[in-house]
mmCIF file of C-alpha atoms in Angstrom:
data_model
loop_
_atom_site.group_PDB
_atom_site.id
_atom_site.type_symbol
_atom_site.label_atom_id
_atom_site.label_comp_id
_atom_site.label_asym_id
_atom_site.label_seq_id
_atom_site.Cartn_x
_atom_site.Cartn_y
_atom_site.Cartn_z
ATOM 1 C CA GLN P 1 112.766 97.551 94.651
ATOM 2 C CA ALA P 2 114.896 97.398 91.523
ATOM 3 C CA GLY P 3 113.214 98.631 88.382
ATOM 4 C CA LEU P 4 113.129 97.240 84.870
ATOM 5 C CA THR P 5 116.021 98.000 82.536
ATOM 6 C CA GLN P 6 115.514 100.083 79.397
ATOM 7 C CA PRO P 7 118.116 101.761 77.168
ATOM 8 C CA PRO P 8 118.082 105.532 77.859
ATOM 9 C CA SER P 9 117.812 106.522 74.214
ATOM 10 C CA VAL P 10 117.156 105.192 70.710
ATOM 11 C CA SER P 11 117.442 107.190 67.470
ATOM 12 C CA LYS P 12 116.018 106.103 64.125
ATOM 13 C CA GLY P 13 115.182 107.739 60.818
ATOM 14 C CA LEU P 14 111.764 108.684 59.495
ATOM 15 C CA ARG P 15 109.827 105.634 58.193
ATOM 16 C CA GLN P 16 112.356 103.263 59.757
ATOM 17 C CA THR P 17 111.640 100.642 62.434
ATOM 18 C CA ALA P 18 112.561 101.040 66.094
ATOM 19 C CA THR P 19 112.642 98.239 68.636
ATOM 20 C CA LEU P 20 112.695 99.173 72.310
ATOM 21 C CA THR P 21 113.590 96.650 74.977
ATOM 22 C CA CYS P 22 112.725 96.156 78.632
ATOM 23 C CA THR P 23 114.461 93.595 80.822
ATOM 24 C CA GLY P 24 113.193 92.344 84.156
ATOM 25 C CA ASN P 25 113.245 88.998 85.893
ATOM 26 C CA SER P 26 111.150 85.873 86.293
ATOM 27 C CA ASN P 27 108.975 87.519 88.959
ATOM 28 C CA ASN P 28 107.819 90.445 86.846
ATOM 29 C CA VAL P 29 108.287 90.562 83.056
ATOM 30 C CA GLY P 30 108.925 86.827 82.876
ATOM 31 C CA ASP P 31 105.818 86.064 84.914
ATOM 32 C CA GLN P 32 103.118 88.658 84.221
ATOM 33 C CA GLY P 33 104.367 90.161 80.987
ATOM 34 C CA ALA P 34 104.888 93.871 80.459
ATOM 35 C CA ALA P 35 102.874 96.891 79.465
ATOM 36 C CA TRP P 36 104.173 99.773 77.378
ATOM 37 C CA LEU P 37 103.388 103.439 77.849
ATOM 38 C CA GLN P 38 104.152 106.491 75.713
ATOM 39 C CA GLN P 39 104.629 109.947 77.173
ATOM 40 C CA HIS P 40 104.965 113.166 75.252
ATOM 41 C CA GLN P 41 106.529 116.138 76.997
ATOM 42 C CA GLY P 42 104.079 117.824 79.335
ATOM 43 C CA HIS P 43 101.424 115.135 79.018
ATOM 44 C CA PRO P 44 100.418 112.124 81.127
ATOM 45 C CA PRO P 45 101.457 108.660 79.957
ATOM 46 C CA LYS P 46 99.296 106.735 77.493
ATOM 47 C CA LEU P 47 98.918 102.969 77.429
ATOM 48 C CA LEU P 48 100.134 101.386 74.181
ATOM 49 C CA SER P 49 100.024 97.677 74.950
ATOM 50 C CA TYR P 50 99.494 95.322 77.875
ATOM 51 C CA ARG P 51 100.073 91.657 78.738
ATOM 52 C CA ASP P 52 102.777 91.565 76.096
ATOM 53 C CA ASN P 53 100.834 92.209 72.870
ATOM 54 C CA ASN P 54 97.327 93.457 73.536
ATOM 55 C CA ARG P 55 96.614 96.905 72.096
ATOM 56 C CA PRO P 56 93.899 99.184 73.521
ATOM 57 C CA SER P 57 91.474 100.483 70.946
ATOM 58 C CA GLY P 58 92.779 103.426 68.978
ATOM 59 C CA ILE P 59 96.433 102.445 69.197
ATOM 60 C CA SER P 60 98.171 102.328 65.832
ATOM 61 C CA GLU P 61 98.775 98.956 64.188
ATOM 62 C CA ARG P 62 102.306 100.174 63.490
ATOM 63 C CA LEU P 63 103.029 99.218 67.101
ATOM 64 C CA SER P 64 103.533 95.640 68.232
ATOM 65 C CA ALA P 65 104.849 94.171 71.443
ATOM 66 C CA SER P 66 106.366 90.805 72.288
ATOM 67 C CA ARG P 67 108.221 88.988 75.039
ATOM 68 C CA SER P 68 111.037 86.482 75.165
ATOM 69 C CA GLY P 69 111.802 85.188 78.610
ATOM 70 C CA ASN P 70 112.418 88.128 80.920
ATOM 71 C CA THR P 71 112.719 90.700 78.131
ATOM 72 C CA ALA P 72 109.803 92.558 76.574
ATOM 73 C CA SER P 73 110.054 94.461 73.311
ATOM 74 C CA LEU P 74 108.052 97.191 71.598
ATOM 75 C CA THR P 75 108.449 97.536 67.836
ATOM 76 C CA ILE P 76 107.301 100.648 66.016
ATOM 77 C CA ASN P 77 107.175 100.371 62.232
ATOM 78 C CA GLY P 78 107.204 103.261 59.758
ATOM 79 C CA LEU P 79 108.370 105.840 62.285
ATOM 80 C CA GLN P 80 106.543 109.171 62.180
ATOM 81 C CA PRO P 81 107.442 112.487 63.818
ATOM 82 C CA GLU P 82 104.674 111.992 66.402
ATOM 83 C CA ASP P 83 106.361 108.797 67.611
ATOM 84 C CA GLU P 84 109.123 110.917 69.149
ATOM 85 C CA ALA P 85 108.436 110.548 72.875
ATOM 86 C CA ASP P 86 109.510 108.781 76.051
ATOM 87 C CA TYR P 87 108.532 105.129 76.320
ATOM 88 C CA TYR P 88 108.161 103.249 79.600
ATOM 89 C CA CYS P 89 107.559 99.603 80.379
ATOM 90 C CA SER P 90 105.827 98.397 83.513
ATOM 91 C CA ALA P 91 105.116 95.061 85.139
ATOM 92 C CA TRP P 92 103.658 93.636 88.328
ATOM 93 C CA ASP P 93 106.223 91.892 90.497
ATOM 94 C CA SER P 94 104.433 88.902 91.969
ATOM 95 C CA SER P 95 107.218 88.183 94.447
ATOM 96 C CA LEU P 96 107.387 91.694 95.954
ATOM 97 C CA SER P 97 103.714 92.636 95.345
ATOM 98 C CA VAL P 98 104.724 95.938 93.782
ATOM 99 C CA TRP P 99 104.559 97.524 90.359
ATOM 100 C CA VAL P 100 107.892 98.248 88.722
ATOM 101 C CA PHE P 101 108.717 100.637 85.896
ATOM 102 C CA GLY P 102 111.618 100.851 83.525
ATOM 103 C CA GLY P 103 113.699 104.021 83.544
ATOM 104 C CA GLY P 104 112.283 105.003 80.160
ATOM 105 C CA THR P 105 113.663 105.229 76.634
ATOM 106 C CA LYS P 106 113.726 108.523 74.775
ATOM 107 C CA LEU P 107 112.942 107.788 71.124
ATOM 108 C CA THR P 108 114.230 110.331 68.637
ATOM 109 C CA VAL P 109 112.950 110.278 65.048
ATOM 110 C CA LEU P 110 115.576 111.799 62.787
ATOM 111 C CA GLU M 1 83.805 109.393 78.882
ATOM 112 C CA VAL M 2 86.218 107.733 81.289
ATOM 113 C CA GLN M 3 88.013 110.407 83.262
ATOM 114 C CA LEU M 4 90.291 110.864 86.259
ATOM 115 C CA LEU M 5 90.888 114.254 87.855
ATOM 116 C CA GLU M 6 93.520 114.761 90.529
ATOM 117 C CA SER M 7 93.539 117.620 93.023
ATOM 118 C CA GLY M 8 95.178 118.607 96.282
ATOM 119 C CA GLY M 9 98.720 119.295 95.170
ATOM 120 C CA GLY M 10 100.672 122.346 96.222
ATOM 121 C CA LEU M 11 103.677 123.692 98.084
ATOM 122 C CA VAL M 12 104.404 122.147 101.488
ATOM 123 C CA GLN M 13 107.335 122.393 103.866
ATOM 124 C CA PRO M 14 109.532 119.371 104.639
ATOM 125 C CA GLY M 15 107.896 117.284 107.345
ATOM 126 C CA GLY M 16 104.449 118.506 106.354
ATOM 127 C CA SER M 17 101.374 116.670 105.121
ATOM 128 C CA LEU M 18 99.131 116.779 102.092
ATOM 129 C CA ARG M 19 96.138 114.785 100.895
ATOM 130 C CA LEU M 20 95.642 114.159 97.208
ATOM 131 C CA SER M 21 92.290 113.238 95.687
ATOM 132 C CA CYS M 22 91.416 111.606 92.375
ATOM 133 C CA ALA M 23 87.811 111.901 91.194
ATOM 134 C CA ALA M 24 86.747 109.171 88.781
ATOM 135 C CA SER M 25 83.909 109.198 86.272
ATOM 136 C CA GLY M 26 82.670 107.182 83.308
ATOM 137 C CA PHE M 27 83.250 103.707 84.736
ATOM 138 C CA ILE M 28 82.194 101.537 87.688
ATOM 139 C CA PHE M 29 84.827 102.753 90.112
ATOM 140 C CA SER M 30 84.487 99.953 92.655
ATOM 141 C CA ASN M 31 85.217 97.310 90.017
ATOM 142 C CA TYR M 32 88.809 98.436 89.501
ATOM 143 C CA ALA M 33 92.039 98.639 91.415
ATOM 144 C CA MET M 34 93.592 102.083 91.341
ATOM 145 C CA THR M 35 97.150 103.278 91.612
ATOM 146 C CA TRP M 36 99.260 106.384 92.217
ATOM 147 C CA VAL M 37 102.350 107.017 90.111
ATOM 148 C CA ARG M 38 104.669 109.997 90.460
ATOM 149 C CA GLN M 39 107.199 111.706 88.242
ATOM 150 C CA ALA M 40 109.896 113.955 89.650
ATOM 151 C CA PRO M 41 110.903 116.918 87.455
ATOM 152 C CA GLY M 42 112.836 115.635 84.440
ATOM 153 C CA LYS M 43 112.748 112.044 85.717
ATOM 154 C CA GLY M 44 110.955 108.821 84.895
ATOM 155 C CA LEU M 45 107.806 107.264 86.277
ATOM 156 C CA GLU M 46 107.817 105.847 89.804
ATOM 157 C CA TRP M 47 105.014 103.677 91.143
ATOM 158 C CA VAL M 48 103.876 104.869 94.580
ATOM 159 C CA SER M 49 100.900 102.857 95.808
ATOM 160 C CA ALA M 50 97.949 100.722 94.717
ATOM 161 C CA ILE M 51 94.603 99.693 96.203
ATOM 162 C CA SER M 52 92.156 96.944 95.271
ATOM 163 C CA GLY M 53 88.639 97.712 94.108
ATOM 164 C CA SER M 54 87.134 96.962 97.506
ATOM 165 C CA GLY M 55 89.869 98.868 99.328
ATOM 166 C CA ARG M 56 90.794 95.841 101.399
ATOM 167 C CA ASN M 57 94.233 95.359 99.859
ATOM 168 C CA THR M 58 96.850 98.083 99.675
ATOM 169 C CA TYR M 59 100.421 98.097 98.366
ATOM 170 C CA TYR M 60 103.266 100.586 98.729
ATOM 171 C CA ALA M 61 106.681 101.313 97.295
ATOM 172 C CA ASP M 62 109.454 101.076 99.868
ATOM 173 C CA SER M 63 110.197 104.786 99.367
ATOM 174 C CA VAL M 64 106.806 105.803 100.821
ATOM 175 C CA LYS M 65 105.900 102.912 103.124
ATOM 176 C CA GLY M 66 104.996 104.156 106.599
ATOM 177 C CA ARG M 67 104.549 107.752 105.392
ATOM 178 C CA PHE M 68 101.834 107.552 102.722
ATOM 179 C CA THR M 69 98.387 105.973 102.998
ATOM 180 C CA ILE M 70 96.190 105.108 100.043
ATOM 181 C CA SER M 71 92.429 104.843 100.467
ATOM 182 C CA ARG M 72 89.233 105.105 98.464
ATOM 183 C CA ASP M 73 85.591 106.018 98.933
ATOM 184 C CA ASN M 74 83.601 103.993 96.411
ATOM 185 C CA SER M 75 80.411 105.868 97.296
ATOM 186 C CA LYS M 76 82.108 109.066 96.103
ATOM 187 C CA ASN M 77 84.094 107.493 93.233
ATOM 188 C CA THR M 78 87.213 109.026 94.733
ATOM 189 C CA LEU M 79 90.743 107.796 95.403
ATOM 190 C CA TYR M 80 92.991 109.409 98.019
ATOM 191 C CA LEU M 81 96.649 109.573 98.942
ATOM 192 C CA GLN M 82 97.486 110.876 102.399
ATOM 193 C CA MET M 83 101.116 111.966 102.438
ATOM 194 C CA ASN M 84 102.844 112.620 105.771
ATOM 195 C CA SER M 85 106.448 113.411 106.743
ATOM 196 C CA LEU M 86 107.053 114.809 103.285
ATOM 197 C CA ARG M 87 110.615 115.136 102.019
ATOM 198 C CA ALA M 88 112.220 117.148 99.245
ATOM 199 C CA GLU M 89 112.544 113.963 97.201
ATOM 200 C CA ASP M 90 108.745 113.564 97.202
ATOM 201 C CA THR M 91 108.536 116.592 94.895
ATOM 202 C CA ALA M 92 106.818 115.339 91.742
ATOM 203 C CA ILE M 93 103.720 115.309 89.604
ATOM 204 C CA TYR M 94 101.384 112.728 91.106
ATOM 205 C CA TYR M 95 99.142 110.820 88.711
ATOM 206 C CA CYS M 96 96.295 108.488 89.543
ATOM 207 C CA ALA M 97 95.632 105.656 87.122
ATOM 208 C CA LYS M 98 92.974 103.003 86.604
ATOM 209 C CA ASP M 99 94.407 99.520 86.917
ATOM 210 C CA THR M 100 93.065 96.765 84.678
ATOM 211 C CA GLY M 101 96.260 94.781 84.925
ATOM 212 C CA ALA M 102 97.866 97.728 83.189
ATOM 213 C CA PHE M 103 97.379 101.451 83.702
ATOM 214 C CA ASP M 104 94.874 102.162 80.957
ATOM 215 C CA ILE M 105 93.508 105.543 82.049
ATOM 216 C CA TRP M 106 95.556 108.368 83.597
ATOM 217 C CA GLY M 107 94.651 111.697 85.099
ATOM 218 C CA GLN M 108 96.415 114.920 84.175
ATOM 219 C CA GLY M 109 98.374 114.893 87.419
ATOM 220 C CA THR M 110 98.794 117.271 90.354
ATOM 221 C CA LEU M 111 102.101 118.874 91.303
ATOM 222 C CA VAL M 112 103.466 118.440 94.817
ATOM 223 C CA THR M 113 106.430 120.610 95.777
ATOM 224 C CA VAL M 114 108.197 119.996 99.071
ATOM 225 C CA SER M 115 110.395 122.954 99.919
ATOM 226 C CA SER M 116 111.103 125.399 102.706
#
């Protein structure tokens, strides 16, 4: 069960914009869309967006998600120190009937 | 308040068994699919297993198929993961999560260590 592909790390400056990517295939990201999760060290993951660009209540409007074909993206505007975390994408694979995760991207705010 | 609380983790020898529990509160448990996700030390998230709201449908990652069994007791608002034939590579924090088409609520996790 191959996972989704995310870059291992992204570094951006304070108040800059970071765009994280997540690539799957037509059976997962391309079909069902992706969800994005944030995880700070020592804490459980937290849902940031689902079905491409739906934000749960309480999630900052600085975050937006999108999808183009089999690639999902998470954009974080006006980077703050608290945005420094690991970010994971996930999607349901309708062909394999399994959930798949990306390997995670470590976002560093310089 | 919507809450999930895992329990049952611990140290177990290779080949041993363990049963994890996840107590849910603050929502109508039977209305939602539930899932288990694990995270090995210093590694990323790995989906383990999922179960439909009724319990009729279950799904497993290849890495645990035939060894782990997911179940739920909707009368007790509790999710379970029976883990048999445990291996060193099963060592991880195990999280339960509420599934609304995405994992919107997570527990704090319970640590499972497989070692002799």
